[in-house]
mmCIF file of C-alpha atoms in Angstrom:
data_model
loop_
_atom_site.group_PDB
_atom_site.id
_atom_site.type_symbol
_atom_site.label_atom_id
_atom_site.label_comp_id
_atom_site.label_asym_id
_atom_site.label_seq_id
_atom_site.Cartn_x
_atom_site.Cartn_y
_atom_site.Cartn_z
ATOM 1 C CA UNK A 1412 -72.367 -105.959 54.742
ATOM 2 C CA UNK A 1413 -69.660 -108.533 55.159
ATOM 3 C CA UNK A 1414 -66.447 -107.648 53.466
ATOM 4 C CA UNK A 1415 -65.070 -111.142 53.512
ATOM 5 C CA UNK A 1416 -64.297 -110.957 49.810
ATOM 6 C CA UNK A 1417 -61.475 -109.295 47.987
ATOM 7 C CA UNK A 1418 -63.567 -106.669 46.217
ATOM 8 C CA UNK A 1419 -63.710 -102.986 47.006
ATOM 9 C CA UNK A 1420 -66.975 -102.061 48.801
ATOM 10 C CA UNK A 1421 -69.430 -99.914 46.817
ATOM 11 C CA UNK A 1422 -68.946 -96.240 47.691
ATOM 12 C CA UNK A 1423 -71.458 -94.490 45.455
ATOM 13 C CA UNK A 1424 -74.575 -95.357 43.458
ATOM 14 C CA UNK A 1425 -76.549 -93.476 40.805
ATOM 15 C CA UNK A 1426 -80.021 -94.896 40.486
ATOM 16 C CA UNK A 1427 -82.191 -94.214 37.447
ATOM 17 C CA UNK A 1428 -85.960 -94.515 37.907
ATOM 18 C CA UNK A 1429 -87.654 -94.741 34.526
ATOM 19 C CA UNK A 1430 -91.125 -96.071 35.303
ATOM 20 C CA UNK A 1431 -94.082 -94.319 36.866
ATOM 21 C CA UNK A 1432 -95.951 -97.193 38.515
ATOM 22 C CA UNK A 1433 -95.767 -97.955 42.219
ATOM 23 C CA UNK A 1434 -93.745 -101.084 41.492
ATOM 24 C CA UNK A 1435 -91.585 -99.109 39.090
ATOM 25 C CA UNK A 1436 -90.709 -96.400 41.604
ATOM 26 C CA UNK A 1437 -90.271 -98.132 44.967
ATOM 27 C CA UNK A 1438 -87.291 -100.360 44.138
ATOM 28 C CA UNK A 1439 -85.159 -97.340 43.241
ATOM 29 C CA UNK A 1440 -86.193 -95.497 46.404
ATOM 30 C CA UNK A 1441 -85.516 -98.502 48.609
ATOM 31 C CA UNK A 1442 -82.095 -98.965 47.038
ATOM 32 C CA UNK A 1443 -81.192 -95.289 47.397
ATOM 33 C CA UNK A 1444 -82.291 -95.189 51.019
ATOM 34 C CA UNK A 1445 -80.556 -98.495 51.729
ATOM 35 C CA UNK A 1446 -77.364 -97.103 50.250
ATOM 36 C CA UNK A 1447 -77.445 -94.052 52.505
ATOM 37 C CA UNK A 1448 -78.125 -96.263 55.523
ATOM 38 C CA UNK A 1449 -74.885 -98.084 54.724
ATOM 39 C CA UNK A 1450 -72.980 -94.845 54.321
ATOM 40 C CA UNK A 1451 -72.913 -95.186 50.515
ATOM 41 C CA UNK A 1452 -73.399 -91.970 48.532
ATOM 42 C CA UNK A 1453 -76.609 -92.078 46.520
ATOM 43 C CA UNK A 1454 -78.292 -90.037 43.832
ATOM 44 C CA UNK A 1455 -81.623 -90.617 42.130
ATOM 45 C CA UNK A 1456 -82.282 -89.626 38.541
ATOM 46 C CA UNK A 1457 -85.926 -89.614 37.460
ATOM 47 C CA UNK A 1458 -86.624 -89.962 33.777
ATOM 48 C CA UNK A 1459 -89.628 -90.592 31.520
ATOM 49 C CA UNK A 1460 -92.674 -91.675 33.516
ATOM 50 C CA UNK A 1461 -90.438 -92.144 36.514
ATOM 51 C CA UNK A 1462 -90.705 -88.361 36.809
ATOM 52 C CA UNK A 1463 -94.206 -88.813 38.197
ATOM 53 C CA UNK A 1464 -92.574 -89.785 41.494
ATOM 54 C CA UNK A 1465 -91.330 -86.219 41.924
ATOM 55 C CA UNK A 1466 -94.125 -84.197 40.318
ATOM 56 C CA UNK A 1467 -95.914 -82.402 43.138
ATOM 57 C CA UNK A 1468 -99.404 -83.105 41.753
ATOM 58 C CA UNK A 1469 -98.757 -86.728 40.794
ATOM 59 C CA UNK A 1470 -96.552 -88.192 43.480
ATOM 60 C CA UNK A 1471 -99.338 -88.979 45.948
ATOM 61 C CA UNK A 1472 -101.382 -90.815 43.325
ATOM 62 C CA UNK A 1473 -98.955 -93.388 41.979
ATOM 63 C CA UNK A 1474 -100.640 -96.698 41.130
ATOM 64 C CA UNK A 1475 -99.819 -100.334 40.539
ATOM 65 C CA UNK A 1476 -100.161 -101.407 36.885
ATOM 66 C CA UNK A 1477 -102.829 -104.124 36.674
ATOM 67 C CA UNK A 1478 -102.822 -104.216 32.870
ATOM 68 C CA UNK A 1479 -99.832 -105.649 31.049
ATOM 69 C CA UNK A 1480 -98.575 -107.146 34.281
ATOM 70 C CA UNK A 1481 -98.647 -110.941 33.985
ATOM 71 C CA UNK A 1482 -97.232 -111.327 37.516
ATOM 72 C CA UNK A 1483 -100.310 -109.650 39.026
ATOM 73 C CA UNK A 1484 -101.954 -112.225 41.302
ATOM 74 C CA UNK A 1485 -104.950 -112.075 43.626
ATOM 75 C CA UNK A 1486 -105.425 -111.832 46.508
ATOM 76 C CA UNK A 1487 -101.683 -112.110 47.179
ATOM 77 C CA UNK A 1488 -98.445 -112.984 45.418
ATOM 78 C CA UNK A 1489 -99.033 -116.742 45.612
ATOM 79 C CA UNK A 1490 -102.677 -116.535 44.492
ATOM 80 C CA UNK A 1491 -103.891 -117.237 40.948
ATOM 81 C CA UNK A 1492 -102.970 -114.782 38.197
ATOM 82 C CA UNK A 1493 -105.359 -111.908 37.494
ATOM 83 C CA UNK A 1494 -106.700 -112.316 33.942
ATOM 84 C CA UNK A 1495 -105.577 -109.400 31.795
ATOM 85 C CA UNK A 1496 -109.125 -108.298 30.938
ATOM 86 C CA UNK A 1497 -109.987 -108.126 34.647
ATOM 87 C CA UNK A 1498 -107.021 -105.880 35.233
ATOM 88 C CA UNK A 1499 -108.681 -103.399 32.893
ATOM 89 C CA UNK A 1500 -111.905 -103.210 34.917
ATOM 90 C CA UNK A 1501 -112.590 -99.793 36.421
ATOM 91 C CA UNK A 1502 -111.258 -99.548 39.959
ATOM 92 C CA UNK A 1503 -108.919 -102.525 39.643
ATOM 93 C CA UNK A 1504 -105.737 -100.495 39.718
ATOM 94 C CA UNK A 1505 -107.127 -98.455 42.610
ATOM 95 C CA UNK A 1506 -107.916 -101.667 44.480
ATOM 96 C CA UNK A 1507 -104.546 -103.328 43.819
ATOM 97 C CA UNK A 1508 -102.756 -100.113 44.791
ATOM 98 C CA UNK A 1509 -104.652 -99.948 48.074
ATOM 99 C CA UNK A 1510 -103.737 -103.541 48.884
ATOM 100 C CA UNK A 1511 -100.098 -103.029 48.086
ATOM 101 C CA UNK A 1512 -99.866 -99.734 49.991
ATOM 102 C CA UNK A 1513 -101.188 -101.504 53.071
ATOM 103 C CA UNK A 1514 -98.464 -104.139 52.823
ATOM 104 C CA UNK A 1515 -95.841 -101.461 52.204
ATOM 105 C CA UNK A 1516 -96.937 -99.566 55.310
ATOM 106 C CA UNK A 1517 -96.796 -102.777 57.362
ATOM 107 C CA UNK A 1518 -93.112 -103.073 56.484
ATOM 108 C CA UNK A 1519 -92.636 -99.487 57.676
ATOM 109 C CA UNK A 1520 -91.830 -98.340 54.143
ATOM 110 C CA UNK A 1521 -93.005 -94.715 53.865
ATOM 111 C CA UNK A 1522 -95.259 -93.284 51.152
ATOM 112 C CA UNK A 1523 -93.336 -91.906 48.151
ATOM 113 C CA UNK A 1524 -93.405 -88.271 49.305
ATOM 114 C CA UNK A 1525 -92.104 -89.073 52.762
ATOM 115 C CA UNK A 1526 -89.570 -91.529 51.335
ATOM 116 C CA UNK A 1527 -88.110 -88.839 49.081
ATOM 117 C CA UNK A 1528 -87.877 -86.436 52.038
ATOM 118 C CA UNK A 1529 -86.110 -89.145 54.003
ATOM 119 C CA UNK A 1530 -83.608 -89.880 51.241
ATOM 120 C CA UNK A 1531 -82.982 -86.176 50.671
ATOM 121 C CA UNK A 1532 -82.520 -85.476 54.389
ATOM 122 C CA UNK A 1533 -80.138 -88.424 54.455
ATOM 123 C CA UNK A 1534 -77.973 -86.614 51.912
ATOM 124 C CA UNK A 1535 -79.205 -88.378 48.774
ATOM 125 C CA UNK A 1536 -79.396 -86.125 45.727
ATOM 126 C CA UNK A 1537 -82.495 -86.038 43.544
ATOM 127 C CA UNK A 1538 -82.504 -85.057 39.883
ATOM 128 C CA UNK A 1539 -85.055 -84.778 37.089
ATOM 129 C CA UNK A 1540 -84.165 -85.604 33.491
ATOM 130 C CA UNK A 1541 -83.970 -82.522 31.295
ATOM 131 C CA UNK A 1542 -85.066 -84.249 28.093
ATOM 132 C CA UNK A 1543 -88.220 -85.584 29.756
ATOM 133 C CA UNK A 1544 -88.953 -82.278 31.470
ATOM 134 C CA UNK A 1545 -88.901 -80.637 28.039
ATOM 135 C CA UNK A 1546 -90.892 -83.436 26.420
ATOM 136 C CA UNK A 1547 -93.611 -83.213 29.099
ATOM 137 C CA UNK A 1548 -93.527 -79.364 29.121
ATOM 138 C CA UNK A 1549 -92.686 -79.247 32.800
ATOM 139 C CA UNK A 1550 -90.795 -76.672 34.867
ATOM 140 C CA UNK A 1551 -88.895 -76.722 38.168
ATOM 141 C CA UNK A 1552 -92.038 -75.409 39.909
ATOM 142 C CA UNK A 1553 -93.912 -78.612 39.020
ATOM 143 C CA UNK A 1554 -91.605 -80.719 41.171
ATOM 144 C CA UNK A 1555 -91.490 -81.401 44.880
ATOM 145 C CA UNK A 1556 -88.900 -79.345 46.698
ATOM 146 C CA UNK A 1557 -86.527 -82.276 47.158
ATOM 147 C CA UNK A 1558 -85.614 -82.139 43.464
ATOM 148 C CA UNK A 1559 -82.163 -80.572 43.511
ATOM 149 C CA UNK A 1560 -81.898 -79.845 39.825
ATOM 150 C CA UNK A 1561 -83.017 -80.629 36.300
ATOM 151 C CA UNK A 1562 -80.000 -82.086 34.540
ATOM 152 C CA UNK A 1563 -78.973 -83.425 31.144
ATOM 153 C CA UNK A 1564 -77.632 -86.884 30.456
ATOM 154 C CA UNK A 1565 -74.139 -85.415 30.259
ATOM 155 C CA UNK A 1566 -74.458 -83.840 33.681
ATOM 156 C CA UNK A 1567 -75.833 -87.108 35.014
ATOM 157 C CA UNK A 1568 -72.707 -88.931 33.881
ATOM 158 C CA UNK A 1569 -70.501 -86.196 35.348
ATOM 159 C CA UNK A 1570 -72.265 -86.477 38.690
ATOM 160 C CA UNK A 1571 -72.023 -90.257 38.521
ATOM 161 C CA UNK A 1572 -68.225 -90.224 38.383
ATOM 162 C CA UNK A 1573 -66.999 -93.143 40.468
ATOM 163 C CA UNK A 1574 -70.530 -94.481 40.984
ATOM 164 C CA UNK A 1575 -72.257 -97.706 40.094
ATOM 165 C CA UNK A 1576 -75.172 -96.859 37.791
ATOM 166 C CA UNK A 1577 -78.375 -98.784 38.424
ATOM 167 C CA UNK A 1578 -81.258 -98.601 35.969
ATOM 168 C CA UNK A 1579 -84.736 -99.437 37.237
ATOM 169 C CA UNK B 673 -63.303 -112.824 63.634
ATOM 170 C CA UNK B 674 -61.017 -110.341 65.286
ATOM 171 C CA UNK B 675 -60.181 -109.779 68.904
ATOM 172 C CA UNK B 676 -59.494 -106.218 69.862
ATOM 173 C CA UNK B 677 -58.064 -104.729 72.958
ATOM 174 C CA UNK B 678 -60.493 -102.079 74.099
ATOM 175 C CA UNK B 679 -60.588 -100.330 77.447
ATOM 176 C CA UNK B 680 -58.213 -102.765 79.084
ATOM 177 C CA UNK B 681 -60.300 -105.851 78.524
ATOM 178 C CA UNK B 682 -60.539 -108.210 75.642
ATOM 179 C CA UNK B 683 -63.722 -107.967 73.621
ATOM 180 C CA UNK B 684 -64.633 -110.377 70.864
ATOM 181 C CA UNK B 685 -66.027 -108.842 67.703
ATOM 182 C CA UNK B 686 -67.507 -110.495 64.632
ATOM 183 C CA UNK B 687 -66.147 -109.939 61.124
ATOM 184 C CA UNK B 688 -68.211 -106.740 60.791
ATOM 185 C CA UNK B 689 -66.970 -105.334 64.057
ATOM 186 C CA UNK B 690 -70.161 -105.971 66.014
ATOM 187 C CA UNK B 691 -69.923 -107.407 69.527
ATOM 188 C CA UNK B 692 -69.932 -111.180 69.552
ATOM 189 C CA UNK B 693 -71.315 -111.219 73.031
ATOM 190 C CA UNK B 694 -73.901 -108.518 73.685
ATOM 191 C CA UNK B 695 -73.397 -108.824 77.441
ATOM 192 C CA UNK B 696 -69.948 -107.296 77.014
ATOM 193 C CA UNK B 697 -71.593 -103.946 76.352
ATOM 194 C CA UNK B 698 -71.519 -101.048 78.749
ATOM 195 C CA UNK B 699 -71.365 -97.285 78.342
ATOM 196 C CA UNK B 700 -67.600 -97.060 78.438
ATOM 197 C CA UNK B 701 -67.391 -99.741 75.768
ATOM 198 C CA UNK B 702 -69.851 -97.712 73.663
ATOM 199 C CA UNK B 703 -67.413 -94.818 73.838
ATOM 200 C CA UNK B 704 -64.572 -97.068 72.715
ATOM 201 C CA UNK B 705 -66.635 -98.536 69.866
ATOM 202 C CA UNK B 706 -67.627 -95.026 68.793
ATOM 203 C CA UNK B 707 -63.984 -94.007 68.825
ATOM 204 C CA UNK B 708 -63.235 -96.889 66.440
ATOM 205 C CA UNK B 709 -65.850 -95.389 64.106
ATOM 206 C CA UNK B 710 -64.202 -92.003 64.371
ATOM 207 C CA UNK B 711 -66.976 -90.594 66.496
ATOM 208 C CA UNK B 712 -64.806 -89.070 69.176
ATOM 209 C CA UNK B 713 -67.494 -87.911 71.527
ATOM 210 C CA UNK B 714 -70.903 -89.399 72.216
ATOM 211 C CA UNK B 715 -73.255 -86.448 72.725
ATOM 212 C CA UNK B 716 -76.661 -86.626 74.454
ATOM 213 C CA UNK B 717 -78.199 -86.963 70.959
ATOM 214 C CA UNK B 718 -75.995 -89.978 70.219
ATOM 215 C CA UNK B 719 -77.181 -91.494 73.476
ATOM 216 C CA UNK B 720 -80.823 -90.886 72.586
ATOM 217 C CA UNK B 721 -80.317 -92.975 69.462
ATOM 218 C CA UNK B 722 -78.265 -95.671 71.204
ATOM 219 C CA UNK B 723 -80.688 -96.054 74.103
ATOM 220 C CA UNK B 724 -83.692 -96.105 71.789
ATOM 221 C CA UNK B 725 -82.080 -98.794 69.627
ATOM 222 C CA UNK B 726 -81.197 -100.917 72.622
ATOM 223 C CA UNK B 727 -84.732 -100.697 73.978
ATOM 224 C CA UNK B 728 -86.212 -101.613 70.599
ATOM 225 C CA UNK B 729 -83.844 -104.533 70.299
ATOM 226 C CA UNK B 730 -84.782 -105.792 73.758
ATOM 227 C CA UNK B 731 -88.485 -105.855 72.938
ATOM 228 C CA UNK B 732 -88.466 -106.700 69.206
ATOM 229 C CA UNK B 733 -85.271 -108.661 68.688
ATOM 230 C CA UNK B 734 -84.060 -106.397 65.889
ATOM 231 C CA UNK B 735 -82.898 -102.808 65.575
ATOM 232 C CA UNK B 736 -85.632 -100.379 64.439
ATOM 233 C CA UNK B 737 -85.962 -99.067 60.878
ATOM 234 C CA UNK B 738 -84.565 -95.588 60.262
ATOM 235 C CA UNK B 739 -88.102 -94.311 59.807
ATOM 236 C CA UNK B 740 -89.240 -95.691 63.144
ATOM 237 C CA UNK B 741 -86.088 -94.484 64.799
ATOM 238 C CA UNK B 742 -86.473 -90.913 63.567
ATOM 239 C CA UNK B 743 -90.176 -90.827 64.437
ATOM 240 C CA UNK B 744 -89.844 -92.208 67.935
ATOM 241 C CA UNK B 745 -86.425 -91.195 69.212
ATOM 242 C CA UNK B 746 -86.915 -87.465 68.604
ATOM 243 C CA UNK B 747 -83.842 -87.334 66.349
ATOM 244 C CA UNK B 748 -84.703 -86.304 62.784
ATOM 245 C CA UNK B 749 -83.157 -87.843 59.663
ATOM 246 C CA UNK B 750 -80.693 -85.020 59.008
ATOM 247 C CA UNK B 751 -79.438 -85.050 62.582
ATOM 248 C CA UNK B 752 -79.208 -88.833 62.574
ATOM 249 C CA UNK B 753 -76.947 -88.823 59.517
ATOM 250 C CA UNK B 754 -74.882 -86.032 61.024
ATOM 251 C CA UNK B 755 -74.456 -88.052 64.220
ATOM 252 C CA UNK B 756 -73.517 -91.263 62.385
ATOM 253 C CA UNK B 757 -72.131 -90.060 59.045
ATOM 254 C CA UNK B 758 -70.963 -93.421 57.778
ATOM 255 C CA UNK B 759 -74.358 -95.090 57.856
ATOM 256 C CA UNK B 760 -76.653 -94.634 60.833
ATOM 257 C CA UNK B 761 -78.172 -98.109 60.856
ATOM 258 C CA UNK B 762 -74.968 -100.058 60.913
ATOM 259 C CA UNK B 763 -72.846 -97.694 62.975
ATOM 260 C CA UNK B 764 -75.402 -96.891 65.653
ATOM 261 C CA UNK B 765 -76.169 -100.594 66.078
ATOM 262 C CA UNK B 766 -72.474 -101.357 66.361
ATOM 263 C CA UNK B 767 -71.907 -98.699 69.009
ATOM 264 C CA UNK B 768 -75.052 -99.806 70.828
ATOM 265 C CA UNK B 769 -73.563 -103.298 71.024
ATOM 266 C CA UNK B 770 -76.221 -104.816 68.790
ATOM 267 C CA UNK B 771 -75.941 -107.046 65.716
ATOM 268 C CA UNK B 772 -76.325 -105.462 62.301
ATOM 269 C CA UNK B 773 -80.003 -104.535 61.685
ATOM 270 C CA UNK B 774 -81.822 -107.039 59.491
ATOM 271 C CA UNK B 775 -84.374 -104.680 57.928
ATOM 272 C CA UNK B 776 -84.132 -102.996 54.521
ATOM 273 C CA UNK B 777 -85.619 -99.652 55.465
#
């Protein structure tokens, strides 16, 4: 990072992950990991369907949304758009997910489980949203072991003191 | 651009503190660069990371990702962050005399 401007460098980020699709989860993880790589403190707060990224039984089966995703193109980003009805065909999400995972691996971006381990080992904190945990009838035991705590919105703001909050 | 006096010779650094001329690098300079980053002693583990990064850079033209580094250098993520607390990618590259890594991971 070049500090050739007058602004104070970012010291801490709190990243909220609210969506449970592959494309909803990865940006937050990449930003959290990137922050730690730069020596910036980072915490991740998973809420609503974003929680799927840290649920032990769900985290290895996260998929790309092929329905309701007008940017979905085949066979690659610059290809023609995938008609919405085709996105609903059985196996389409599975197929798109497989394609994207291959590209992700090529860039040396780890699968979600490994990525969370990496971020946690790097000192990033990982939290689950209390309101969602209650709404989904979940308990601490349902989460992967990197989840440090289940916290309320109030606690989230307390922990985010001095941080930039990023909502994804 | 700043010019700093390190180990009795003049070394040119870029605005981020990376070596302008990679050929200036040697082990004693690594120690001086580490000192600047408040790493007062380069342990054998530090050297494992530095040497691995330099080798990767020689063959690939960029520093390795953290994931690759931890998998192949034998230094795990926790240790890596303990060795280079203020950001392993940037700091290790700096001490290794390399430009800032280009990758995102």
